[in-house]
PDB file of C-alpha atoms in Angstrom:
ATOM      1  CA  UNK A   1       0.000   0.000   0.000  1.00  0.00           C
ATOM      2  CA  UNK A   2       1.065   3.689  -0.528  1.00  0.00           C
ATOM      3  CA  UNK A   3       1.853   5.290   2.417  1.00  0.00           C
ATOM      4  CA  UNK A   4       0.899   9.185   3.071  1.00  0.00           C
ATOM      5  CA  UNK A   5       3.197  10.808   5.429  1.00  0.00           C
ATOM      6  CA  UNK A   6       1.841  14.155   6.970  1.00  0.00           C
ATOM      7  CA  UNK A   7       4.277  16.821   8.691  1.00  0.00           C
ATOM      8  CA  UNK A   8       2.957  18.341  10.937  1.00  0.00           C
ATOM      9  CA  UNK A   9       0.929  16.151  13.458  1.00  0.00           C
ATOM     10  CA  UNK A  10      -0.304  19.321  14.618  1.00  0.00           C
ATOM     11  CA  UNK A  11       0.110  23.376  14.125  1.00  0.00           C
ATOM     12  CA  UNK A  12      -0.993  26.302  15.750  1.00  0.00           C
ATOM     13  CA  UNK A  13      -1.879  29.067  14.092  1.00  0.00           C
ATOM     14  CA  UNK A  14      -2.627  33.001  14.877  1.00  0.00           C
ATOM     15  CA  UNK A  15      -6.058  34.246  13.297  1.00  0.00           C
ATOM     16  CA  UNK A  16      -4.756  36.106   9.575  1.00  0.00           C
ATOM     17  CA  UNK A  17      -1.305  33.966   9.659  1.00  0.00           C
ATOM     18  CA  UNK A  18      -0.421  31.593   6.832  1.00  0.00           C
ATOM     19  CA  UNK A  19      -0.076  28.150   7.671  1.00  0.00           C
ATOM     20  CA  UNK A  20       1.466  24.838   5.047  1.00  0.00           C
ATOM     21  CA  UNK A  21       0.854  21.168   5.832  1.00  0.00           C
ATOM     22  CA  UNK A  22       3.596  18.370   3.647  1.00  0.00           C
ATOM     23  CA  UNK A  23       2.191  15.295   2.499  1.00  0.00           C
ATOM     24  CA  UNK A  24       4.638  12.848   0.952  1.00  0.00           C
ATOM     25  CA  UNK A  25       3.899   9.249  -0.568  1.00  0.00           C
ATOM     26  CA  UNK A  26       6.009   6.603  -0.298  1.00  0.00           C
ATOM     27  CA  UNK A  27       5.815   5.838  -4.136  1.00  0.00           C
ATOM     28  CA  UNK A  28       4.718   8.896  -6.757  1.00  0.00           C
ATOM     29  CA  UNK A  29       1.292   9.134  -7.322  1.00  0.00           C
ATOM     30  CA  UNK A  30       1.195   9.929 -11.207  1.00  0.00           C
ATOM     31  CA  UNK A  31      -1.031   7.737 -12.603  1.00  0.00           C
ATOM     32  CA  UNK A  32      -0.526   5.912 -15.876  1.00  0.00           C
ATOM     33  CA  UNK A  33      -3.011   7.834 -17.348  1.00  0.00           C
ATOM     34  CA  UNK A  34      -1.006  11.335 -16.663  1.00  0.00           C
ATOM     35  CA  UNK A  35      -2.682  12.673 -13.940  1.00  0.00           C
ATOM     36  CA  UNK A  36      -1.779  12.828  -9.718  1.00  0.00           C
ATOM     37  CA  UNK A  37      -4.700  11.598  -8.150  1.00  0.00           C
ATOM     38  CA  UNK A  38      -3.835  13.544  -4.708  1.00  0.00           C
ATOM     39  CA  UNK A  39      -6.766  15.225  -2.651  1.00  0.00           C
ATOM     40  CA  UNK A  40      -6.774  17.363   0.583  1.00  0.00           C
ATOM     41  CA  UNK A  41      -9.740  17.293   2.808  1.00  0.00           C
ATOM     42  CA  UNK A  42     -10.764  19.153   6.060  1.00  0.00           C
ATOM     43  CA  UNK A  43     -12.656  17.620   9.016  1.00  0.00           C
ATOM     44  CA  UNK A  44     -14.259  20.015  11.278  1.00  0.00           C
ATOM     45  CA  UNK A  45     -15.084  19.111  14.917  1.00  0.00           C
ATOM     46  CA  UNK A  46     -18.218  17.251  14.556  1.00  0.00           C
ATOM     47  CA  UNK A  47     -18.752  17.167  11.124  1.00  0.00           C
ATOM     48  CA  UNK A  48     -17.638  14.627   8.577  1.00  0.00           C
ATOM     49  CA  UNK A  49     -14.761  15.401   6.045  1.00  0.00           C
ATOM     50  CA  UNK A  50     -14.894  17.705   3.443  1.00  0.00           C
ATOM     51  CA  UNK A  51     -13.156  17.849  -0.035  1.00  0.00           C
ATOM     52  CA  UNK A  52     -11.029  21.162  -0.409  1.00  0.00           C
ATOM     53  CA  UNK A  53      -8.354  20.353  -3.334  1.00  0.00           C
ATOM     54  CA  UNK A  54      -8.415  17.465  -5.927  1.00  0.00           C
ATOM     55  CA  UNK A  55      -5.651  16.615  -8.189  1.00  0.00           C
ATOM     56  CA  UNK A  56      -2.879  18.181  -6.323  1.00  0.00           C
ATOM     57  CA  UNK A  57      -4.293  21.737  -6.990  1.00  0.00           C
ATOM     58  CA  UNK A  58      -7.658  21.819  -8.128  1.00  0.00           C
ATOM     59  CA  UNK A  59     -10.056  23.999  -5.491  1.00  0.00           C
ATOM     60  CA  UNK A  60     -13.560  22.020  -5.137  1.00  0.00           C
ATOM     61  CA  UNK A  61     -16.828  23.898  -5.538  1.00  0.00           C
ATOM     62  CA  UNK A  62     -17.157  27.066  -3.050  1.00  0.00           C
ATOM     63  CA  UNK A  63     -13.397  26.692  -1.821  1.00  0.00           C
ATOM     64  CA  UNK A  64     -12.054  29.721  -1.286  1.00  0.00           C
ATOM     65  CA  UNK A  65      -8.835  30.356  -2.745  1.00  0.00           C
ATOM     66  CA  UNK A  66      -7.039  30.982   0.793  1.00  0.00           C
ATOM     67  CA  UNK A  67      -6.442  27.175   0.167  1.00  0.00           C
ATOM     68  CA  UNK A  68      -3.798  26.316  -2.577  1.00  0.00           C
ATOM     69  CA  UNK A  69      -2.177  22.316  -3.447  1.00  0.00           C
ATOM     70  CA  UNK A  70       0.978  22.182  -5.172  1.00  0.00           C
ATOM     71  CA  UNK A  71       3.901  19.213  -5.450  1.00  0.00           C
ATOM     72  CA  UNK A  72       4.340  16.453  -7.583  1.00  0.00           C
ATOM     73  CA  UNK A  73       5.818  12.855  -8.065  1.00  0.00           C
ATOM     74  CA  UNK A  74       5.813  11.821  -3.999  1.00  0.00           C
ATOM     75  CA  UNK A  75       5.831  15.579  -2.290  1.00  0.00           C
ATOM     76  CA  UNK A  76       2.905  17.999  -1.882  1.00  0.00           C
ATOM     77  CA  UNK A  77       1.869  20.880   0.259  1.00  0.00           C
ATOM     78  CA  UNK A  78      -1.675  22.280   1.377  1.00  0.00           C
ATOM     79  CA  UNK A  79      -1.025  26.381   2.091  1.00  0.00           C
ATOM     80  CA  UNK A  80      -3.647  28.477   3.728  1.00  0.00           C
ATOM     81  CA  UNK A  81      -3.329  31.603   3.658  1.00  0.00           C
ATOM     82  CA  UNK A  82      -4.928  34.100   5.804  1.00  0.00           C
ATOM     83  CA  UNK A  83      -6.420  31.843   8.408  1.00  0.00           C
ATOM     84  CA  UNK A  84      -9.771  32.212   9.700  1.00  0.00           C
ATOM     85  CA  UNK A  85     -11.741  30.325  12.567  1.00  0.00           C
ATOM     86  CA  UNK A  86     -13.960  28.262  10.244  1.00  0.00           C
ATOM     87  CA  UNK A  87     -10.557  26.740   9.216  1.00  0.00           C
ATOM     88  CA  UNK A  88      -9.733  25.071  12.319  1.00  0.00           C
ATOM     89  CA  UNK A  89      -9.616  21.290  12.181  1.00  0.00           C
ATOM     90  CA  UNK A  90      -7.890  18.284  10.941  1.00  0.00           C
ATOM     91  CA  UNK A  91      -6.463  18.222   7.660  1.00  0.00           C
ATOM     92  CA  UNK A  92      -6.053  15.011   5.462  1.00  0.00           C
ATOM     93  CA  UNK A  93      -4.039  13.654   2.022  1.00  0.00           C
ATOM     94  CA  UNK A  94      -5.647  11.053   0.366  1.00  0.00           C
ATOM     95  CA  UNK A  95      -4.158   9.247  -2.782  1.00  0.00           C
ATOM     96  CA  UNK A  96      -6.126   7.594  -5.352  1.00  0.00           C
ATOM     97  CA  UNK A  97      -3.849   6.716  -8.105  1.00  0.00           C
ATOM     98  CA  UNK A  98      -3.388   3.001  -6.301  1.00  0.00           C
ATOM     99  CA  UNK A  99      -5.440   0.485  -4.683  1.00  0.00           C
ATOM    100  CA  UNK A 100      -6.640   0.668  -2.144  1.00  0.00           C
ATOM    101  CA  UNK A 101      -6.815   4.228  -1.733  1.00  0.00           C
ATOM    102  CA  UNK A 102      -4.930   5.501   0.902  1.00  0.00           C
ATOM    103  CA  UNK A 103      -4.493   8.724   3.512  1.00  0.00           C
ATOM    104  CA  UNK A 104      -2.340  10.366   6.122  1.00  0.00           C
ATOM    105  CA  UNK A 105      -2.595  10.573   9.777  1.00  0.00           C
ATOM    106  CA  UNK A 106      -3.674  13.823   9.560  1.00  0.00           C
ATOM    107  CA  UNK A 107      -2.951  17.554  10.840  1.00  0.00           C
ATOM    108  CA  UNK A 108      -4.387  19.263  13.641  1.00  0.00           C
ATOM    109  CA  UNK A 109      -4.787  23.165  13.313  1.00  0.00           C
ATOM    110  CA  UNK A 110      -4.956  25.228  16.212  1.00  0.00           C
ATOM    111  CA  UNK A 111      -5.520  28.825  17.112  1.00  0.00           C
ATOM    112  CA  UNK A 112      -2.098  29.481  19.004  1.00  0.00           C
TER     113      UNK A 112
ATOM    114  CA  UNK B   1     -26.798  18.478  -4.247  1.00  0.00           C
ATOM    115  CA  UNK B   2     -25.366  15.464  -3.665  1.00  0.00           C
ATOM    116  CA  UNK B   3     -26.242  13.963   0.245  1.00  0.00           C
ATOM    117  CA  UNK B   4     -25.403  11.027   1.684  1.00  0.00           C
ATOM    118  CA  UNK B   5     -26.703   9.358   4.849  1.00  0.00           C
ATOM    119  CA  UNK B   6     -25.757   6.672   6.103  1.00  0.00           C
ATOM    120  CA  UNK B   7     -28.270   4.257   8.787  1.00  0.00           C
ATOM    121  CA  UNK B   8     -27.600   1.077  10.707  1.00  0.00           C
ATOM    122  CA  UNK B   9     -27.416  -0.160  14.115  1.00  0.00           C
ATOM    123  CA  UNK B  10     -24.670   1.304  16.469  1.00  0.00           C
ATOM    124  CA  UNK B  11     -23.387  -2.248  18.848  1.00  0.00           C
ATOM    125  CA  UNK B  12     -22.391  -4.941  17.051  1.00  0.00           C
ATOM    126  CA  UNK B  13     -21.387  -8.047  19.418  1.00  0.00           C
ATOM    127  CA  UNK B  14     -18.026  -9.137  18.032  1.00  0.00           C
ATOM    128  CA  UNK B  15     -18.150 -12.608  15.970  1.00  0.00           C
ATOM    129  CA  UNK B  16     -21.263 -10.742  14.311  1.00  0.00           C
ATOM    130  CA  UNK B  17     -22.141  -8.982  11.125  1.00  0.00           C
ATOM    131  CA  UNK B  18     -22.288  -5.087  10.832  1.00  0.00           C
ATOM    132  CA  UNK B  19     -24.584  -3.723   7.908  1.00  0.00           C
ATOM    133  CA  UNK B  20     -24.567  -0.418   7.410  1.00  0.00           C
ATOM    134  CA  UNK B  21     -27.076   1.510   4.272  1.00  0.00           C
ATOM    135  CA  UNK B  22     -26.271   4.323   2.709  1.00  0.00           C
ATOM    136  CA  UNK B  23     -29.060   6.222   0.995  1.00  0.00           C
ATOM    137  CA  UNK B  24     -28.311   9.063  -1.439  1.00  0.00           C
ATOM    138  CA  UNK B  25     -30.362  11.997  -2.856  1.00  0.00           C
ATOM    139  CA  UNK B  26     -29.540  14.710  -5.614  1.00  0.00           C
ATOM    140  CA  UNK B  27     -27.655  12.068  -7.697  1.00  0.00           C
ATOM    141  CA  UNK B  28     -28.494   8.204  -9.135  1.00  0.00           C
ATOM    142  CA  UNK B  29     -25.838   5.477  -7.887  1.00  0.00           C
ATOM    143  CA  UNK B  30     -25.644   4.230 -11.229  1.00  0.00           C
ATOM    144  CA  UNK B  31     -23.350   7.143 -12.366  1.00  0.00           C
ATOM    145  CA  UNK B  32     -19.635   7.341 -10.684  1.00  0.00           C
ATOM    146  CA  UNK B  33     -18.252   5.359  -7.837  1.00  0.00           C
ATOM    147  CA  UNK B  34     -20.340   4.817  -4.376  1.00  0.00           C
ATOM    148  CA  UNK B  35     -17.969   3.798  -1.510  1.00  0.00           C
ATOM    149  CA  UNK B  36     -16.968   3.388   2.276  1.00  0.00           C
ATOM    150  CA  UNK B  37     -14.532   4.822   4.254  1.00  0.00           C
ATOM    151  CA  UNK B  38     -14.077   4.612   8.202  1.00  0.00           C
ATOM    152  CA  UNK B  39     -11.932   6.268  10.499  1.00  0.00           C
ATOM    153  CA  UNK B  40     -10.953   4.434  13.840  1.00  0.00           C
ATOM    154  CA  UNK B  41     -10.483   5.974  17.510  1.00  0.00           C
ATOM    155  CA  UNK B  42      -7.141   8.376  16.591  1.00  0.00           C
ATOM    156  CA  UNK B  43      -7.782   9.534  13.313  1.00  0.00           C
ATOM    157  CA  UNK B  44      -6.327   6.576  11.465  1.00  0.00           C
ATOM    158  CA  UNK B  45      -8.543   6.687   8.059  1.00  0.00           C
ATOM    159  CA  UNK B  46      -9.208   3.275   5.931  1.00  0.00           C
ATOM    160  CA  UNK B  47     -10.735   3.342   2.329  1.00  0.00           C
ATOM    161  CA  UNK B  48     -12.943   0.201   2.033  1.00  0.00           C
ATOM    162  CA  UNK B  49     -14.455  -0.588  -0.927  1.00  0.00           C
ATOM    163  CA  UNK B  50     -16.394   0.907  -3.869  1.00  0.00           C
ATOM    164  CA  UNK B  51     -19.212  -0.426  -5.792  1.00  0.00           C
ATOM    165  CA  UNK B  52     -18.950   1.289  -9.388  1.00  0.00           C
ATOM    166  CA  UNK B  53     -21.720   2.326 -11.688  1.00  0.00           C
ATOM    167  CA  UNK B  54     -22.191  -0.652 -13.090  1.00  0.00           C
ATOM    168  CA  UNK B  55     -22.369  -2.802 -10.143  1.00  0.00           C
ATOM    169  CA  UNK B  56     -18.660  -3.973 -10.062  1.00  0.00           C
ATOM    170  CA  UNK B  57     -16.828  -3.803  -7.150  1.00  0.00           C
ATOM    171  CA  UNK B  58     -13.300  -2.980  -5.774  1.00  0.00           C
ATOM    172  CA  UNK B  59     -12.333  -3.976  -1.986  1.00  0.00           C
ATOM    173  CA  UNK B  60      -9.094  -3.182   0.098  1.00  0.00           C
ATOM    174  CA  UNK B  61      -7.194  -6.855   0.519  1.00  0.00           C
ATOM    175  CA  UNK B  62      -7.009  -5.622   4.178  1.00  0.00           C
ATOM    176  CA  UNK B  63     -10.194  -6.690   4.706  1.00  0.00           C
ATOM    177  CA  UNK B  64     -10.251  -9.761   2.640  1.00  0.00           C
ATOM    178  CA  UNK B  65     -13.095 -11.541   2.228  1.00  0.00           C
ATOM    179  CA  UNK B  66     -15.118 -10.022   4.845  1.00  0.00           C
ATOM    180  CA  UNK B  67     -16.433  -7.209   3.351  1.00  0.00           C
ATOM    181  CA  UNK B  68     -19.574  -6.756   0.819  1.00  0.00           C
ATOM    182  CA  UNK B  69     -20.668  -3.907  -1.027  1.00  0.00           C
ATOM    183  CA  UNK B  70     -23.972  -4.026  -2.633  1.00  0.00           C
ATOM    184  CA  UNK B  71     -26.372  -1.660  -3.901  1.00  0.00           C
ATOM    185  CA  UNK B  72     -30.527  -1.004  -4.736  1.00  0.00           C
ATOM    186  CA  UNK B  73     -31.053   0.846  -7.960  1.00  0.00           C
ATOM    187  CA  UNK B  74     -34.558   1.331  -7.617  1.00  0.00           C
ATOM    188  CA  UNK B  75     -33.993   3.319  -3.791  1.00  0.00           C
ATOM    189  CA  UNK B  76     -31.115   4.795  -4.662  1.00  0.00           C
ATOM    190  CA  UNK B  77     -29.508   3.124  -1.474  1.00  0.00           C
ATOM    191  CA  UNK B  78     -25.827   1.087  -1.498  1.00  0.00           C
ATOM    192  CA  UNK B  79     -24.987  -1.180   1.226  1.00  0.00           C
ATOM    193  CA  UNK B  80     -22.162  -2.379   3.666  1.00  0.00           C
ATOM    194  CA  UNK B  81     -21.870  -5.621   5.044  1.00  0.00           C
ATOM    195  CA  UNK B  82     -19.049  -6.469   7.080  1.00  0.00           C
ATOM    196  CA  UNK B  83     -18.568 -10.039   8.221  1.00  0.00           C
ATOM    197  CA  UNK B  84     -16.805 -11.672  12.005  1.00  0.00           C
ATOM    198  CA  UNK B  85     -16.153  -8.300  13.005  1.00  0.00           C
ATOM    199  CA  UNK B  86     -14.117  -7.928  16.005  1.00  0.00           C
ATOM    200  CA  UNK B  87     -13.076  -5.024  18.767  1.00  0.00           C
ATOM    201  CA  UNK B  88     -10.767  -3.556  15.764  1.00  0.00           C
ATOM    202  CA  UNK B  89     -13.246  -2.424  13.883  1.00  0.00           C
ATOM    203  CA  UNK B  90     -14.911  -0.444  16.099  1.00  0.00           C
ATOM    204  CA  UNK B  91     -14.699   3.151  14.048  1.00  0.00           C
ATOM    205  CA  UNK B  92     -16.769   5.650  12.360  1.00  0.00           C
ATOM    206  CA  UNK B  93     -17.976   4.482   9.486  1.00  0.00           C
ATOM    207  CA  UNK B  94     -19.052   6.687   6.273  1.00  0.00           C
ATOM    208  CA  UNK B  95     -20.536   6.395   3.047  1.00  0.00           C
ATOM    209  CA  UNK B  96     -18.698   8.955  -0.053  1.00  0.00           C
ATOM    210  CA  UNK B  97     -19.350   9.557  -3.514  1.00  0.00           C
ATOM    211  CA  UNK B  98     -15.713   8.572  -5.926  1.00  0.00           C
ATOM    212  CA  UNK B  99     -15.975  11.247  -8.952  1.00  0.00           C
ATOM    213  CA  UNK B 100     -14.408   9.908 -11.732  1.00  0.00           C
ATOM    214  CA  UNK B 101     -13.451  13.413 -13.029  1.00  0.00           C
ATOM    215  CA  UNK B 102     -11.943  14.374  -9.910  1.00  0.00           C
ATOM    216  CA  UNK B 103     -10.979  11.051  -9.679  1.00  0.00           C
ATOM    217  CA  UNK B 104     -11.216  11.576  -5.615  1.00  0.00           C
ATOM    218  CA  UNK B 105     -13.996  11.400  -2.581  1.00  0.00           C
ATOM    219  CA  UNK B 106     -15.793  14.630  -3.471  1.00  0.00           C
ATOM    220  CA  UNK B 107     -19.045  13.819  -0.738  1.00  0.00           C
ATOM    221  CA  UNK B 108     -19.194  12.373   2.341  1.00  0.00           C
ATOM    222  CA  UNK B 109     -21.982  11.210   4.083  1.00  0.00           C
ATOM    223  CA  UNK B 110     -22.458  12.098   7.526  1.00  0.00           C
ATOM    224  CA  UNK B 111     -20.873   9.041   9.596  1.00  0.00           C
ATOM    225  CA  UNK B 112     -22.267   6.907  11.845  1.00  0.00           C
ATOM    226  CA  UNK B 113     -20.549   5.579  14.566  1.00  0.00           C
ATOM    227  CA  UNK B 114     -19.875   1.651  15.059  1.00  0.00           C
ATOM    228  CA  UNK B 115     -18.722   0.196  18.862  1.00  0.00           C
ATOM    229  CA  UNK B 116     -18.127  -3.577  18.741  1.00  0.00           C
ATOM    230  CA  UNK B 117     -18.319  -5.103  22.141  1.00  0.00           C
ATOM    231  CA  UNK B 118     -19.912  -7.928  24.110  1.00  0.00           C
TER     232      UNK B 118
END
């Protein structure tokens, strides 16, 4: 299985500051077909996960572009810029160029 | 808008079955990829298994040949059904739409949460 490695386990984070979370694979994630099937997601308290970036930097529906992807190959990085509260949560890579699908450990962001 | 929710029991005695449904409104199952994910105590997160458009399906070998994905066209509704399940897989479960343009988990359902014990 590909293994997603997230750095930080956890951040904190002053309200306006500009935070970035590394996610690196342990094999690339370019697919045969051309494309790097790498996704961020948030998880608020309470709430289930939601989909920010898709194909290392593609911004889902209604994501504001505070949140940028970049990387390639095995090394990527989630920046947010301009923190606000609603932001605050765990933060996820997920691959999905190989079965099975796989994601990291996550990265706790905190208001320092 | 796509939404997802998914409905089963919440205590599962170990040795036993879990079987979780997933019913989805906005969109029809029988376009892109219908799956489960579940994240354990910790925030460790496992992709399960997908049931396609079609009706094929795609399972992680971790779970070998416990797990079942099916699905019910006609309600709109995919299913989980996870076999001898033990204290390990006590988690969170969720149900997610797999876009095939994004070619990632663009909607998750809600979760439910799954305790196996005695």
């Amino acid at each position: 299985d590909v293994v997603m490695t997230q750095t930080p386990v956890s951040l904190s984070v002053s309200l306006g500051g500009q935070v970035s979370i590394s996610c690196r694979s342990s094999q690339s994630l370019v697919h045969n077909n051309g494309n790097t099937y790498l996704s961020w997601y948030l998880q608020k308290p309470g709430q289930s996960p939601q989909l920010l970036i898709y194909k290392v930097s593609n911004r889902f529906s209604g994501i504001s572009d505070r949140f940028s992807g970049s990387g390639s190959g095995t090394d990527f990085t989630l920046k947010i810029s301009r923190v606000e509260p609603d932001d605050l949560g765990v933060y996820y890579c997920g691959q999905g160029t190989q079965y099975p699908n796989t994601f990291g450990a996550g990265t706790k962001l905190e208001l320092k | 808008e796509v939404q997802l929710q998914e409905s089963g029991p919440g205590l599962v005695k170990p040795s036993q079955s879990l079987s979780l449904t997933c019913s989805v409104t906005g969109y029809s199952i029988t376009s892109n990829y219908w799956g489960w994910i579940r994240k354990f105590p910790g925030n460790k997160m496992e992709w399960m298994g997908y049931i396609s458009y079609s009706g094929s399906t795609s399972y992680n070998p971790s779970l070998k040949s416990r797990i079942s994905i099916t699905r019910d066209t006609s309600k709109n509704q995919f299913f989980l059904q996870l076999n001898s399940v033990t204290t390990e897989d006590t988690a969170t479960y969720y149900c997610a739409r797999y876009s095939i343009i994004r070619g990632t988990i663009d909607y998750w359902g809600q979760g439910v949460m799954v305790t196996v014990s005695s």
